[in-house]
Tab-separated table of C-alpha atoms in Angstrom:
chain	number	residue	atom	x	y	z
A	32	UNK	CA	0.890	-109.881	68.042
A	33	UNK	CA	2.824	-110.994	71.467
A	34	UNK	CA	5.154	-113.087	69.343
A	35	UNK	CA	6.571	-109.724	67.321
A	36	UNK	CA	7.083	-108.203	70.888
A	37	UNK	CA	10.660	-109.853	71.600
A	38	UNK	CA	11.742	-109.572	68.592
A	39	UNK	CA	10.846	-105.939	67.737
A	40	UNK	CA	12.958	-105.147	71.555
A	41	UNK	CA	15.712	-106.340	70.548
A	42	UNK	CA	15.659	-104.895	67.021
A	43	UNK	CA	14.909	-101.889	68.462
A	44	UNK	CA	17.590	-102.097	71.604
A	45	UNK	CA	20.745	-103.301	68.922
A	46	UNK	CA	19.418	-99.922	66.625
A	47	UNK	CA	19.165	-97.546	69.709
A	48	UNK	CA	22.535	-98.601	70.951
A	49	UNK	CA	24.149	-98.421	67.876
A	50	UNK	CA	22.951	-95.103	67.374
A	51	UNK	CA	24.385	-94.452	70.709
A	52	UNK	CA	27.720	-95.747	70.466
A	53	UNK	CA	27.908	-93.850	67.082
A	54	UNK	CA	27.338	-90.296	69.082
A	55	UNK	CA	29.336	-91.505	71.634
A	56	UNK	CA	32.418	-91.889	68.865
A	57	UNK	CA	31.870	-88.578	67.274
A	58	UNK	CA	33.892	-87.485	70.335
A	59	UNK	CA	33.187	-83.031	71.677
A	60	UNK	CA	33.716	-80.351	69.252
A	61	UNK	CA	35.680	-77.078	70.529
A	62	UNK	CA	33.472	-74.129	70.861
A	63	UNK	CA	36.814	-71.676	71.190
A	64	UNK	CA	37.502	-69.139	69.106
A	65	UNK	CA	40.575	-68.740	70.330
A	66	UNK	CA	43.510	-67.257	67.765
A	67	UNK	CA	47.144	-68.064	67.882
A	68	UNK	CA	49.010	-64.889	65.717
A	69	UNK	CA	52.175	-65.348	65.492
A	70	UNK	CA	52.649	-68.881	67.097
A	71	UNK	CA	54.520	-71.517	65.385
A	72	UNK	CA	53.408	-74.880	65.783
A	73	UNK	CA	54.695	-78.063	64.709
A	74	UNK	CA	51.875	-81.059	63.539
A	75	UNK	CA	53.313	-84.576	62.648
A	76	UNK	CA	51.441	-86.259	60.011
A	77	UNK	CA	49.566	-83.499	59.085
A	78	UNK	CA	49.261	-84.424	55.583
A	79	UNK	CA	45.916	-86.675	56.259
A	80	UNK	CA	43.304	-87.469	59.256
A	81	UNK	CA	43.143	-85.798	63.254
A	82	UNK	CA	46.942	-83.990	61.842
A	83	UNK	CA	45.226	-82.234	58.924
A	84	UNK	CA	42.487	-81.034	60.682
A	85	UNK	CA	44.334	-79.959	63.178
A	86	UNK	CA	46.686	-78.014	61.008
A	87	UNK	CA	43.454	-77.055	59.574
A	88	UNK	CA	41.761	-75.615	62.788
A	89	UNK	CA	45.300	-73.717	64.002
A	90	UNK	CA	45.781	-72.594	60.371
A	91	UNK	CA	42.656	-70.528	60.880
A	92	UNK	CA	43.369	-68.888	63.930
A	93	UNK	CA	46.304	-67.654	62.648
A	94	UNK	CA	49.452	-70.240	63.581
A	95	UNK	CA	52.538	-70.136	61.892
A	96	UNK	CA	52.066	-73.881	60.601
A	97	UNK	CA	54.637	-76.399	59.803
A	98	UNK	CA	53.459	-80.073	58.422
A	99	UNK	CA	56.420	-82.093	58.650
A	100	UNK	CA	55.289	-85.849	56.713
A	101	UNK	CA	57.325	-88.299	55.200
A	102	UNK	CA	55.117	-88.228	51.752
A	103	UNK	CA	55.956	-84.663	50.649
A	104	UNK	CA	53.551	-84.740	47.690
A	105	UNK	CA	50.624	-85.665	49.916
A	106	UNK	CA	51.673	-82.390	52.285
A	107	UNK	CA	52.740	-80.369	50.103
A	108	UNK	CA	48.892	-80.819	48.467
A	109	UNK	CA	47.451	-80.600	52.093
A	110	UNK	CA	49.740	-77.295	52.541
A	111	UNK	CA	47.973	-75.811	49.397
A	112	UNK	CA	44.750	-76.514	50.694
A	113	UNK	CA	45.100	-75.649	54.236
A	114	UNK	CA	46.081	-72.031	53.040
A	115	UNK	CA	43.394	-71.889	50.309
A	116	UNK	CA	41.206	-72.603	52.525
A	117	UNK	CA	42.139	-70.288	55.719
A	118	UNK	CA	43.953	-67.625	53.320
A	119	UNK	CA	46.674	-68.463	55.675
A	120	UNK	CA	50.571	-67.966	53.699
A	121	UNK	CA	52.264	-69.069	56.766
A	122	UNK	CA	51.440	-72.467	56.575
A	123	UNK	CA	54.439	-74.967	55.612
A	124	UNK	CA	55.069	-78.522	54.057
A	125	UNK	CA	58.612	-80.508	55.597
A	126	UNK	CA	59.541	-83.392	54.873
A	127	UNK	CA	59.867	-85.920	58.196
A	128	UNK	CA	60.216	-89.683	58.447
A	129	UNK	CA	60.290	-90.805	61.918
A	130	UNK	CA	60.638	-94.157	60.763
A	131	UNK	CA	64.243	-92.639	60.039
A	132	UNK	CA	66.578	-91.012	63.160
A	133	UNK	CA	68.562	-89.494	60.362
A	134	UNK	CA	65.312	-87.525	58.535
A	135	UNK	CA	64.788	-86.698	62.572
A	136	UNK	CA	67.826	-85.127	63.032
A	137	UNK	CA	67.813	-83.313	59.732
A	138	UNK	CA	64.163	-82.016	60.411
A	139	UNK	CA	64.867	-80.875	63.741
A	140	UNK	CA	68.028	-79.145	62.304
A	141	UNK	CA	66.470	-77.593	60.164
A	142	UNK	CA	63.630	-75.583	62.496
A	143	UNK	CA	66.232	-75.393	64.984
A	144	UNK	CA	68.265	-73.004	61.993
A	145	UNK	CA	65.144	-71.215	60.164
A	146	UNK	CA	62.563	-70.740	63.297
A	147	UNK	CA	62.673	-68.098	66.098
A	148	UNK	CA	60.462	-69.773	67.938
A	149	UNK	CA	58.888	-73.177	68.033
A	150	UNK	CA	55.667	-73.041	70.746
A	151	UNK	CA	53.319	-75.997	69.907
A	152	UNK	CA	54.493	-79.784	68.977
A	153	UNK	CA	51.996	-81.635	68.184
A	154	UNK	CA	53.117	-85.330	68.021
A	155	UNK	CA	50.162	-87.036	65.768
A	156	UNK	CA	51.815	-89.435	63.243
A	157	UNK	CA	51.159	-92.873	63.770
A	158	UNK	CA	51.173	-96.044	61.768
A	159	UNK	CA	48.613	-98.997	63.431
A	160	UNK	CA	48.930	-102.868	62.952
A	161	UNK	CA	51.031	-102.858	60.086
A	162	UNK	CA	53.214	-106.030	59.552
A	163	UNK	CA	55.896	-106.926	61.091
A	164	UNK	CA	58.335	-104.309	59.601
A	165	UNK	CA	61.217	-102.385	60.948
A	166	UNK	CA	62.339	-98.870	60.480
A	167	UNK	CA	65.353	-97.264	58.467
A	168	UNK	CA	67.729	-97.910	61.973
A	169	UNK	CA	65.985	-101.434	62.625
A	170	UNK	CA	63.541	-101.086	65.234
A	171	UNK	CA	60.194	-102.305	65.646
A	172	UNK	CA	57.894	-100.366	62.867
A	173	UNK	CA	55.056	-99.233	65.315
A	174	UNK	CA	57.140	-98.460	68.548
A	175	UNK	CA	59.862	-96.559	66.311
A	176	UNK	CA	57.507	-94.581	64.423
A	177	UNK	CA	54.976	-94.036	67.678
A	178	UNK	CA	57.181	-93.266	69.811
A	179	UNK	CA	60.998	-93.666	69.406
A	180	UNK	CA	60.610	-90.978	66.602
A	181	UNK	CA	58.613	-88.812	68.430
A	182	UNK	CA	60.845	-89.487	71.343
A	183	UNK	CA	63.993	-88.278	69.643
A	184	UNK	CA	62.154	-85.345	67.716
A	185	UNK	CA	60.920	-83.663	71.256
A	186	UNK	CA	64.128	-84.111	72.885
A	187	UNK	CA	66.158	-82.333	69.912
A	188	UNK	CA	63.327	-79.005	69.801
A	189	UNK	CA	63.477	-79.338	73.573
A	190	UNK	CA	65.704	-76.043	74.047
A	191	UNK	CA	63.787	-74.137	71.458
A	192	UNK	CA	60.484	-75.131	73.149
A	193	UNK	CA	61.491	-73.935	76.650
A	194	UNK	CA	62.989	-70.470	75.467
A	195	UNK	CA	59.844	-69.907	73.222
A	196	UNK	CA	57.679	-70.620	76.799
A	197	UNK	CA	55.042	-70.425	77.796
A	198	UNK	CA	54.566	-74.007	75.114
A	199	UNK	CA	53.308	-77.008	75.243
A	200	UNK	CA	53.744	-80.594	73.964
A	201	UNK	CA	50.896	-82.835	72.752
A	202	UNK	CA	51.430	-86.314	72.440
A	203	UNK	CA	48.189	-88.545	70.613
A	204	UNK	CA	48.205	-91.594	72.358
A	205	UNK	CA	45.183	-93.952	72.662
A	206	UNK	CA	43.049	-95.625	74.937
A	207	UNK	CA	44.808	-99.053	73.552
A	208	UNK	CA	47.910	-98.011	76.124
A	209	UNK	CA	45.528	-99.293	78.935
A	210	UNK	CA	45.937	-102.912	77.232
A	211	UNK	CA	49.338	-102.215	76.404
A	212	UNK	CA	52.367	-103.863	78.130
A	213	UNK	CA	55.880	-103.673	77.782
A	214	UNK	CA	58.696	-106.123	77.283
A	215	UNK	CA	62.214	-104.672	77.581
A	216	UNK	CA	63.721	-108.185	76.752
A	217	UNK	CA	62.154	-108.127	73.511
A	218	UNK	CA	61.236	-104.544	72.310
A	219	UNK	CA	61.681	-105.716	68.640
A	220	UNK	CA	59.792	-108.851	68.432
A	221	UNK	CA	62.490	-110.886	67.932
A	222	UNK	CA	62.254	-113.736	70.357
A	223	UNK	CA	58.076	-113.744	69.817
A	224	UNK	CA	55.474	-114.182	67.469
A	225	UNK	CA	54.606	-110.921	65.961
A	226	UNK	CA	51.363	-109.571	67.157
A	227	UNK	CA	50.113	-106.419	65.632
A	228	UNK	CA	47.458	-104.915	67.812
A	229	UNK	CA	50.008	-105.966	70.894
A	230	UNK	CA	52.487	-103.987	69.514
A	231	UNK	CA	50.604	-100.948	68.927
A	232	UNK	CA	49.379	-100.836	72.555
A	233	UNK	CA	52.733	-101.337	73.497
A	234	UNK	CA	54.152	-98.135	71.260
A	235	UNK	CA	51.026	-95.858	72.804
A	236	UNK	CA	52.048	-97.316	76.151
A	237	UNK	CA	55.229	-96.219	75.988
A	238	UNK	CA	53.966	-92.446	75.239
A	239	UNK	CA	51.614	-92.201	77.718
A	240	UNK	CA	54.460	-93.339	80.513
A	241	UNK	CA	56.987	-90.860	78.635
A	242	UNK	CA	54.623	-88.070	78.552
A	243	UNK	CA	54.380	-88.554	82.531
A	244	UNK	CA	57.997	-88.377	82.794
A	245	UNK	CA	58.713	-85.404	80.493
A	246	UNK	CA	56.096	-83.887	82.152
A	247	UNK	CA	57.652	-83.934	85.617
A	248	UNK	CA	61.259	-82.851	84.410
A	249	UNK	CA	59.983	-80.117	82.831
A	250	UNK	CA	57.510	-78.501	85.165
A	251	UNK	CA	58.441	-75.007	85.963
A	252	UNK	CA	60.108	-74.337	82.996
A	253	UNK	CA	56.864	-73.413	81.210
A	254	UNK	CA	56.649	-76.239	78.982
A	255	UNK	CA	53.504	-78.139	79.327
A	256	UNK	CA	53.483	-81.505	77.917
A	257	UNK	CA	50.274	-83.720	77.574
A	258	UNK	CA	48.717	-86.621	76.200
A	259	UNK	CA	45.354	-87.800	75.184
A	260	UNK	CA	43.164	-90.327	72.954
A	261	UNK	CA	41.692	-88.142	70.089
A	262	UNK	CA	38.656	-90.590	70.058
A	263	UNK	CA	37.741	-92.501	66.773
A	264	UNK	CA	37.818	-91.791	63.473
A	265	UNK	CA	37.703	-93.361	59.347
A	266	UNK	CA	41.311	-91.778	58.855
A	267	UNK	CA	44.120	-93.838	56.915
A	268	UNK	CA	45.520	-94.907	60.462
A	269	UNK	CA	43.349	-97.463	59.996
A	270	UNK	CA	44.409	-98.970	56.803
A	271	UNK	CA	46.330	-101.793	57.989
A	272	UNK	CA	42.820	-103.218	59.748
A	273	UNK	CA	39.478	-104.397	58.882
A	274	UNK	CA	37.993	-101.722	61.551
A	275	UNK	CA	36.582	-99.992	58.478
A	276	UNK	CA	35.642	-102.889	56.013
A	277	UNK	CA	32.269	-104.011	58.088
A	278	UNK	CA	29.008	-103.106	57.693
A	279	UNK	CA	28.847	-102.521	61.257
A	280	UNK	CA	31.627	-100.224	61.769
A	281	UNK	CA	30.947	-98.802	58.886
A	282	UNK	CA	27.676	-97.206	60.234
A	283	UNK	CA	29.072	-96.621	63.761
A	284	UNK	CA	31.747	-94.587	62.293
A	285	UNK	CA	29.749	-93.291	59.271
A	286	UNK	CA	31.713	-90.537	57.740
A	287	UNK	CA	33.927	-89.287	60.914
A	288	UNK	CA	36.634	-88.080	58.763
A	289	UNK	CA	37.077	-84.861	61.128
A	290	UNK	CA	35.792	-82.826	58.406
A	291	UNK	CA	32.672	-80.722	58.820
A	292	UNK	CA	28.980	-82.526	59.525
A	293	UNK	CA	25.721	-81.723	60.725
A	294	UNK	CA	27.304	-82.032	64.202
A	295	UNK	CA	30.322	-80.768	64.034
A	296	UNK	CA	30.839	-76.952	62.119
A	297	UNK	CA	33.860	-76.094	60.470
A	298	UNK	CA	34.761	-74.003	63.766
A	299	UNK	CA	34.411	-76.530	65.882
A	300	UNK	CA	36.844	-79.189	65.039
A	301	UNK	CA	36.636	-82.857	67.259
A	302	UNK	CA	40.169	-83.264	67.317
A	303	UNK	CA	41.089	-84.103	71.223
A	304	UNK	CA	44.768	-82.217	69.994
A	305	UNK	CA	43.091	-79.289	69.724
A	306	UNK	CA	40.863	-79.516	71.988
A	307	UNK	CA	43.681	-79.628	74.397
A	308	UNK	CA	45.173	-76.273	72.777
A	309	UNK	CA	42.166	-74.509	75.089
A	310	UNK	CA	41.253	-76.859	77.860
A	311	UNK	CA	41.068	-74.414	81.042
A	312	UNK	CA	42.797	-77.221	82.918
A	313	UNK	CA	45.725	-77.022	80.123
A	314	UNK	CA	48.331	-75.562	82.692
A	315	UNK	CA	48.480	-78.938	84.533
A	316	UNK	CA	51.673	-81.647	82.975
A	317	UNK	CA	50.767	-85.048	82.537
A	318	UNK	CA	48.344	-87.822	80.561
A	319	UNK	CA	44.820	-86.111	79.661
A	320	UNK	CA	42.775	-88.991	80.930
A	321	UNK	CA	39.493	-86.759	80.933
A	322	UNK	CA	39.731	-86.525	77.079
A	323	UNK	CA	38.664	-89.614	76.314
A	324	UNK	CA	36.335	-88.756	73.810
């Protein structure tokens, strides 16, 4: 019987821990019931993943909600069913590719024109580990998308955001920015060998450090600007990765597609975005390092 003993622990320790680790990834849900009439709020890459849901979420408490994606069938379908689903009208598809600084300029433009006020910017598109490809204006794929785009997009709603105050700015980083590092001799991988997951720390690197500075130039102007890690999730970020393919990851993230579960109701969404909508530390500028969920 002794000789099962060893065995058995350690089946036992590698099924308890990766029961464990697969709470632990689920990330908090938002108890707040919060509602936001009459507040518009911008979510980038809304169409799919942490944006829907967060569209989602604000949609129901009442936000004036604009998707702005670069695939404009997938949001305008994601649009339909985020008002089907809320019985929300005032809920928006635009069409935004950050991998281009002219669909930027034209976006912002636009909101600039046709809203009053602009109150929440929520900064969520991403693309992870793709190849080595460029964008529209020939910059490095994952740092032009991450956070050139983003970069240039908060900048031009930057007046609108300060006289619709008090608003905030939400930028999704990740925890990869701690293993991120920049080179400012070679932003474009030009004079290295490509490396993908390098890359992407470097582009969620670069937001976190932004987010700092924004966040100090604009204090006392009623503009909060923030940035987190939304935790993980089986979203399309992922695509470009075999994060999803094993069997092992495949239980450990189950079916965290930020939709509803036996843990997580409907009303309580585990998007770390929104979650930062209500934090009671939300006043305070800067990166969110307490939402590491």
């Amino acid at each position: 019987m002794s000789r099962y003993v060893l065995p058995l622990s350690v089946l036992g320790t590698a099924v308890g821990g990766a029961v464990l680790l697969k709470d632990f990834v689920a990330g908090g849900a938002c108890p707040s019931k919060a509602t936001i009439p009459g507040k518009t709020v911008i979510v980038t890459g809304a169409n799919t993943g942490i944006g829907k849901q967060t569209a989602l979420e604000l949609a129901k408490r009442g936000g004036n909600i604009i998707l702005a994606c670069r695939d404009m069938e997938k949001c305008e379908a994601a649009a339909k069913e985020i008002r089907g689903e809320t019985l929300n009208h005032r809920v928006n598809a635009r069409h935004l590719d950050l991998a281009s600084l002219k669909s930027i300029r034209e976006f912002a433009a636009k909101v600039t024109e046709e809203e009053e006020h602009v109150h929440i910017l929520i900064n969520n598109a991403a693309v992870m580990r793709c190849p080595h490809w460029t964008t529209e204006d020939g910059f490095e794929m994952q740092l032009g998308v991450n956070y050139l785009g983003h970069f240039l997009l908060t900048n031009l709603l930057l007046d609108k955001l300060k006289a619709s105050a008090p608003s905030r700015i939400i930028n999704v980083s990740s925890l990869a920015h701690v293993a991120g590092h920049i080179d400012f001799e070679d932003l474009n991988w030009e004079k290295r060998k490509y490396d993908t997951k390098a890359a992407y720390c470097q582009s969620k690197l670069a937001v976190v450090i932004s987010t700092k500075e924004l966040s100090r130039r604009l204090q006392g102007t009623g503009v909060t600007v923030n940035a987190l890690h939304p935790g993980v999730a089986r979203t399309e970020l992922g695509r470009h990765t075999g994060m999803h393919s094993s069997a092992f990851s495949s239980f450990t993230l189950g079916n965290l597609r930020l939709t509803a579960d036996a843990n997580h109701k409907p009303s309580q969404p585990t998007s770390a975005s929104f979650l930062k909508l209500r934090n009671p530390e939300d006043h305070k500028c800067g990166v969110t390092h307490q939402l590491h969920l």
